[in-house]
Each structure stands twice: as structure tokens, then as C-alpha cells.
Coordinates of N, CA and C in Angstrom, one line a residue:
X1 N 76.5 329.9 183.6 CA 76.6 331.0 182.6 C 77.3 330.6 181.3
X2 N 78.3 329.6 181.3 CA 79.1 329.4 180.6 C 77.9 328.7 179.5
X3 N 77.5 327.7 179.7 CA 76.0 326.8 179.0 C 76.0 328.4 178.3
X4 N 74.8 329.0 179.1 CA 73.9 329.9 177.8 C 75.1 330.8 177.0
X5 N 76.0 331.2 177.1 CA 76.8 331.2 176.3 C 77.2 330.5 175.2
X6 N 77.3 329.4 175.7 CA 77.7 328.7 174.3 C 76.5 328.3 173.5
X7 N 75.2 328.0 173.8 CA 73.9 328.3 173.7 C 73.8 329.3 172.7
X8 N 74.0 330.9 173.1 CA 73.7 331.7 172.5 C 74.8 331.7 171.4
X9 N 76.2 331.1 171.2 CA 77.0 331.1 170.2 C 76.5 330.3 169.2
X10 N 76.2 329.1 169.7 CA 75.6 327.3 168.7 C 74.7 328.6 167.9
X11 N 73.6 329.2 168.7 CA 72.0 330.0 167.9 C 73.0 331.0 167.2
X12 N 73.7 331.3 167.6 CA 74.3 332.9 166.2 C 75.1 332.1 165.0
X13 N 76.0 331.2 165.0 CA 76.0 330.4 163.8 C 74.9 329.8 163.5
X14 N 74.1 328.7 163.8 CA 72.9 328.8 163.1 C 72.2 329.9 161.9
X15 N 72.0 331.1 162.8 CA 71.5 331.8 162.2 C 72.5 332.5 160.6
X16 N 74.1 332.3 161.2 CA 74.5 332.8 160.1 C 74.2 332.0 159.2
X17 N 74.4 330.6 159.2 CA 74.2 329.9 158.3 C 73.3 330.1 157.1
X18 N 71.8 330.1 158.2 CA 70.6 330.6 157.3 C 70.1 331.6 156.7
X19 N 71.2 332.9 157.3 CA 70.9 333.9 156.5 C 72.4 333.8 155.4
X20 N 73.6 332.8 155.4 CA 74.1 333.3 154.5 C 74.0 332.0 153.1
X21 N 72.8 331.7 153.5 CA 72.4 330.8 152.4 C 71.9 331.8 151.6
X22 N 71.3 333.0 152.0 CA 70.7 333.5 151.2 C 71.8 334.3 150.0
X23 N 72.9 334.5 150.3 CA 73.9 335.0 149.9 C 74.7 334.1 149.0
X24 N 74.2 332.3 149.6 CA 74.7 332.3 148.2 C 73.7 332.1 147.1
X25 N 72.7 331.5 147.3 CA 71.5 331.0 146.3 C 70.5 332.7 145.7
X26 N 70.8 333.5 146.5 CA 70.3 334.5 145.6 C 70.8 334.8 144.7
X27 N 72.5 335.0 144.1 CA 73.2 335.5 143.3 C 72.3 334.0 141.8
X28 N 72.6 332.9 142.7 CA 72.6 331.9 142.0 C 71.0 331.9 141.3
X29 N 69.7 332.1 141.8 CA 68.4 332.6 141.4 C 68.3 333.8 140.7
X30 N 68.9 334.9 141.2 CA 68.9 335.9 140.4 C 69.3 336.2 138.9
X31 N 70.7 335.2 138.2 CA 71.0 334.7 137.4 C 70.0 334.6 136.0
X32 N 69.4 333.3 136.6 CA 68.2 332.2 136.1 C 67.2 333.4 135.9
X33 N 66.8 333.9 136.7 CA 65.4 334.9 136.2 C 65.3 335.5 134.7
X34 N 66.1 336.0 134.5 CA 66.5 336.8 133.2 C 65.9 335.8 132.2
X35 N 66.0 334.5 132.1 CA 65.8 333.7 130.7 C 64.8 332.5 131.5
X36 N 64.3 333.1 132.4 CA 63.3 331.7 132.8 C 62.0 332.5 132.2
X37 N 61.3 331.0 132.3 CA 59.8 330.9 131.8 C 59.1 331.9 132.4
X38 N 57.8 332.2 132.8 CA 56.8 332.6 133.2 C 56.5 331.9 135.1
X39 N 56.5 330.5 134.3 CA 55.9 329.7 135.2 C 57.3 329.2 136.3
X40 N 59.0 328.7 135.2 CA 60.0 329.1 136.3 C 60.2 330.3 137.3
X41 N 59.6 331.6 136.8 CA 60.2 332.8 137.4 C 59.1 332.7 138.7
X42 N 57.9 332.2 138.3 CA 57.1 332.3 139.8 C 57.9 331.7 140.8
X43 N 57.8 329.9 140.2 CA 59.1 329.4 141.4 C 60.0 329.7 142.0
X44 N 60.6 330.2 141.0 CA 62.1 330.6 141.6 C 61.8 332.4 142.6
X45 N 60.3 332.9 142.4 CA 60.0 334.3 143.0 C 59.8 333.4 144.1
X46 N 59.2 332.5 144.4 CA 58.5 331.4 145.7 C 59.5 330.9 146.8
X47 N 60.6 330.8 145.8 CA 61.6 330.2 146.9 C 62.9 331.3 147.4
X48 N 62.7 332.8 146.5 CA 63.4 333.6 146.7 C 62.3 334.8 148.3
X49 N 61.1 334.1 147.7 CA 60.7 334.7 149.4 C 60.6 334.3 150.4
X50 N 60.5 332.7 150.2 CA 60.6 331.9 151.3 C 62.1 332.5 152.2
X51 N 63.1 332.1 151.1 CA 64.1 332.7 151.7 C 64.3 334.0 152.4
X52 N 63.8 334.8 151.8 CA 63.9 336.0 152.4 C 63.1 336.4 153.8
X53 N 62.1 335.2 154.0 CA 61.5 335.1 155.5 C 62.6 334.6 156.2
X54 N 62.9 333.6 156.2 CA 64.4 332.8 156.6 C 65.3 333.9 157.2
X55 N 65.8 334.7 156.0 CA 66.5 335.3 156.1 C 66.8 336.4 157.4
X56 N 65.3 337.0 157.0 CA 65.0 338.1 158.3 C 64.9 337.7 159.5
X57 N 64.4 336.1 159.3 CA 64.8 335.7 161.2 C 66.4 335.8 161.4
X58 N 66.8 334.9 160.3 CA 68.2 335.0 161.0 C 68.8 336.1 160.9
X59 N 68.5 337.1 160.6 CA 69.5 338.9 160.9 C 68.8 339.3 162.5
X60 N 67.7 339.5 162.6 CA 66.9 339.8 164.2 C 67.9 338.6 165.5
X61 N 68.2 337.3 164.5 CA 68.6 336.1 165.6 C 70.1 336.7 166.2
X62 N 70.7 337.2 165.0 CA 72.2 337.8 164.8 C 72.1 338.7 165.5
X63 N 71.2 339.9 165.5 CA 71.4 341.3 165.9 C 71.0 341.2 167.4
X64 N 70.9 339.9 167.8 CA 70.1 339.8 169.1 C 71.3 339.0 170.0
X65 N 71.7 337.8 169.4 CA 72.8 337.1 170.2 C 73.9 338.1 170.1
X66 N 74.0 338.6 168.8 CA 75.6 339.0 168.8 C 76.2 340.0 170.1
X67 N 75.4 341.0 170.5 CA 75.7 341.9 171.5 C 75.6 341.1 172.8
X68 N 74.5 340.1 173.0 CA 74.2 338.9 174.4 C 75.7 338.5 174.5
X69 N 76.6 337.6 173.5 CA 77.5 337.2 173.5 C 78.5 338.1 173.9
X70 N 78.9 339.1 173.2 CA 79.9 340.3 173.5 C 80.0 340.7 175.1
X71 N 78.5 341.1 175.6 CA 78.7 341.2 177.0 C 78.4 340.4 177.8
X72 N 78.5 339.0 177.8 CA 78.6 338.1 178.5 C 79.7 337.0 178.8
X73 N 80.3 337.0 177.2 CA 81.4 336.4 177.2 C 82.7 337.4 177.2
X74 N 82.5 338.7 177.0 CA 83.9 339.3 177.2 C 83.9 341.1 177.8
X75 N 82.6 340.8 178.1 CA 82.3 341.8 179.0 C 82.0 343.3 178.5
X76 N 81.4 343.0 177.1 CA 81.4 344.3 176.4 C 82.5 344.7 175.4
X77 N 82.6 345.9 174.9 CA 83.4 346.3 173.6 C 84.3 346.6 174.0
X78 N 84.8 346.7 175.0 CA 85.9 347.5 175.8 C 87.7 346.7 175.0
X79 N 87.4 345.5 175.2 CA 88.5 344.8 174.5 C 88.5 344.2 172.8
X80 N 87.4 345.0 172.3 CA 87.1 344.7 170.7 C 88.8 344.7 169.8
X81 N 88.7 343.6 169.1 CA 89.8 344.6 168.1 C 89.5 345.0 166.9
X82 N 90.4 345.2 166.0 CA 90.5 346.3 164.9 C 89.6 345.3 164.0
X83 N 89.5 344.1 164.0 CA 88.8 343.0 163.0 C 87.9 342.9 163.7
X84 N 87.2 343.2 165.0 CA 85.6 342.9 165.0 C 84.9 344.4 164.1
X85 N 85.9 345.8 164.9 CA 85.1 346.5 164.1 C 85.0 346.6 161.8
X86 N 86.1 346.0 161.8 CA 86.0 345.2 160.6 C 84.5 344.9 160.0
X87 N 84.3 343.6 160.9 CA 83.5 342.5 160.6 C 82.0 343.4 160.9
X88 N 82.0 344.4 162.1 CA 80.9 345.3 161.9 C 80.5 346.2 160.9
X89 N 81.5 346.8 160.2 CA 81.3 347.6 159.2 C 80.9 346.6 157.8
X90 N 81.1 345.6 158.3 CA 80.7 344.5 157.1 C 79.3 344.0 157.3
X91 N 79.2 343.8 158.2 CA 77.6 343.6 158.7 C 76.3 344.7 158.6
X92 N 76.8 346.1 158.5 CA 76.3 347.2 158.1 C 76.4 347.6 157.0
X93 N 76.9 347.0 155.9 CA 77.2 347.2 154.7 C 75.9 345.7 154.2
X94 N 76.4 344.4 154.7 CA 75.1 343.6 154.5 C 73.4 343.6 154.7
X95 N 73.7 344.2 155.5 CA 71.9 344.9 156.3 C 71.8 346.0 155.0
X96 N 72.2 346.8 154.6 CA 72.0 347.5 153.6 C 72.1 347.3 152.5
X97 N 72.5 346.5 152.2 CA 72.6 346.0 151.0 C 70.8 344.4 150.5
X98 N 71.2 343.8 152.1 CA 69.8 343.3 152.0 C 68.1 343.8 152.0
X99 N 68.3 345.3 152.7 CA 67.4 345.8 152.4 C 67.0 346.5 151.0
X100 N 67.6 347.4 150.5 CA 68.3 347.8 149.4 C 67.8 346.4 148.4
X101 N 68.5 345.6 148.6 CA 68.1 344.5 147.5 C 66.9 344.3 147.6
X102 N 65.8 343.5 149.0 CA 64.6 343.5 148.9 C 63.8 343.8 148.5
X103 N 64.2 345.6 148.6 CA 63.1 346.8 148.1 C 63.3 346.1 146.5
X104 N 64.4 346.3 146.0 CA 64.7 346.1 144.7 C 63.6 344.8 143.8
X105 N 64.1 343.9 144.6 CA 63.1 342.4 144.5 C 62.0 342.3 144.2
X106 N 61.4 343.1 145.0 CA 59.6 343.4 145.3 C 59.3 344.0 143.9
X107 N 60.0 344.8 143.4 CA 59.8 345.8 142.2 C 59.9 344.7 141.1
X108 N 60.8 344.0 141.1 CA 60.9 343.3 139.8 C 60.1 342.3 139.7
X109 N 59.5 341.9 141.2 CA 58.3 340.5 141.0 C 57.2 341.4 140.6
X110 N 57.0 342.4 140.4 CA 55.9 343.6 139.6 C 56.3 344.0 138.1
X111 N 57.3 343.3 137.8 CA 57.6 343.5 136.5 C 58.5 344.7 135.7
X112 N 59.5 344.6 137.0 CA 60.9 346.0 136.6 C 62.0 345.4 136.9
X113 N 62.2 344.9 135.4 CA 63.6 344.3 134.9 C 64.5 345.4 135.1
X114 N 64.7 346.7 135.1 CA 66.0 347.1 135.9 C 65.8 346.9 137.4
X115 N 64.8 347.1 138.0 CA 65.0 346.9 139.4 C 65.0 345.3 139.9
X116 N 65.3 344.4 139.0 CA 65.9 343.4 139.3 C 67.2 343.1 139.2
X117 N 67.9 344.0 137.9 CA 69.6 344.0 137.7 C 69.9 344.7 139.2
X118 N 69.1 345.4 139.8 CA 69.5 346.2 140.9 C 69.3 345.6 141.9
X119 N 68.7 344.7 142.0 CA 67.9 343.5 142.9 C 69.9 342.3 143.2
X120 N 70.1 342.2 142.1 CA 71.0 341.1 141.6 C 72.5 341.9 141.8
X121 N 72.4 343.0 141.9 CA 73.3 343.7 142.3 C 74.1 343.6 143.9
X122 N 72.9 344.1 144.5 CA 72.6 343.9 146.0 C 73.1 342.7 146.4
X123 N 72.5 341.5 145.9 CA 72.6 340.3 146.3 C 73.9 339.9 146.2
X124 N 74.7 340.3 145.4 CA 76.8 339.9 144.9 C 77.1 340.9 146.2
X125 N 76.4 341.9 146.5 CA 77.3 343.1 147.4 C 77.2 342.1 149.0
X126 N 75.9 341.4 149.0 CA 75.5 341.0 150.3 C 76.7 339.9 150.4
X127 N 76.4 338.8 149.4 CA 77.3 337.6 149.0 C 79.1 338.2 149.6
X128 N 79.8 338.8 149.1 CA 81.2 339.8 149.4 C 81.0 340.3 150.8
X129 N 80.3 340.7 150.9 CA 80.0 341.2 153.0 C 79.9 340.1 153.7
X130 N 79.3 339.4 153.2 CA 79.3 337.9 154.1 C 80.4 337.2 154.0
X131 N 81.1 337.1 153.3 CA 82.2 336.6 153.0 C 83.7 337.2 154.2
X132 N 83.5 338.8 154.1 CA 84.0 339.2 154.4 C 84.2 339.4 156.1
X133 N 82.6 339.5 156.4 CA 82.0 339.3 158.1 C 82.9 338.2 158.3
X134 N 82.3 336.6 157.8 CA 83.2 335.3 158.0 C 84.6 335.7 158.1
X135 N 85.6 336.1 157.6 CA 86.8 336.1 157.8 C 86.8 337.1 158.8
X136 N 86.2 338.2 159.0 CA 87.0 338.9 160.1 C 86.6 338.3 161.4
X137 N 85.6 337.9 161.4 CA 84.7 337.1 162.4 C 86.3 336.3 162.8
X138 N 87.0 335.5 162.5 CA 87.8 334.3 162.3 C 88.8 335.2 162.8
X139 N 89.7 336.0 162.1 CA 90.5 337.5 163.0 C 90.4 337.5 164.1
X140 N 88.9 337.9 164.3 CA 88.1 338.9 165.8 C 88.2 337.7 166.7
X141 N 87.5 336.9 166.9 CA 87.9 335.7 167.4 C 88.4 334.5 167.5
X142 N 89.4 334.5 166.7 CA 90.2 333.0 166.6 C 90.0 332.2 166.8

């Protein structure tokens, strides 16, 4: 039991990883949009969806191990502390904020320069949640 545990922990960093790339290279893409070319903004729209496929596996990878782990390695919420629910209210703040942004994204690759500043918005709110998940994460589990 102890294996798929640690298993299922190795796969939930993983996935943070790859979804919190997105956190930081979108603020960083989002940026650049504003004064790129035609032919930069497609690229940089190509690698901002790639990512965003990326992305969505690793939140489903998260939303899937994270609870596996909880009740396998500590038997459920029952002994949670004040910093995991922390780091949850920060995780629900990132899911919304990544949707929220997405929706946003989609609009501006159709040609709605405010629903891109809104786009680029989202993406600093997600960037700050993730930041903040990681530390309480580090709190909640030492």
C-alpha cells in the first residue's frame, strides 16, 4: 500500500509541476501579446493552447490523486489542519480563476483585446494561488 502511495504522491507533483508551468509562462505570454506581430501572436496563441491541454490533464491528475492520497495515507479529513483547508481554498480560487481565464483567452484569440487584459488578469490571479497552494501545501504537510 505504502508503493501506491508514494506512486500516487511522485503523479500529484508531477502534475503540479505541469499545471503550474502554466502559471508561470502564461503571465509571461500574455505580456508579449499586446505588441506582437500577427504571425508572433498565432505562435505564442499555439503554445498557449498546447499548454492549456497540459494544463487540464494536470488539474483532473490533481483532483484525482489529491483525495486517493488523503484517504489512503491519512485516512481522510478527519485530521486536516487549518493550512490544508488553506491550500484548498487556494485551489478553488485557481480552478476559477483558470476557467475564468480560458473563457477569457478563447475571446481574445477571436479578436477581444479587453477579454484578453481579462484573460491576463486571471492568469497573475492563478500565478498568486499557486504560489500560495505551494506554501500551504509545505504548512499542511511538512
Amino acid at each position: 500500500m505504502e508503493v501506491v502511495v508514494n506512486l500516487l504522491i511522485w503523479l500529484h507533483i508531477i502534475a503540479f509541476i505541469a499545471g503550474g508551468s502554466n502559471s508561470v509562462v502564461g503571465p509571461v505570454i500574455g505580456a508579449r501579446l499586446a505588441s506582437a506581430t500577427p504571425d508572433q501572436r498565432a505562435g505564442y496563441y499555439g503554445v498557449m493552447n498546447a499548454l492549456s491541454q497540459v494544463g487540464k490533464v494536470a488539474m483532473a491528475a490533481l483532483l484525482i490523486t489529491g483525495p486517493l492520497i488523503m484517504f489512503m495515507k491519512y485516512g481522510g479529513l478527519g485530521g486536516a489542519s487549518v493550512w490544508f483547508w488553506v491550500k484548498m481554498v487556494l485551489v478553488a480560487v485557481m480552478l476559477a480563476a483558470i476557467i475564468y481565464g480560458g473563457i477569457q483567452f478563447k475571446k481574445s484569440q477571436g479578436g477581444n483585446a479587453e477579454a484578453g487584459k481579462r484573460a491576463d488578469t486571471a492568469h497573475k490571479i492563478t500565478a498568486l494561488a499557486f504560489l500560495g497552494v505551494l506554501l500551504s501545501a509545505v504548512f499542511a504537510f511538512g
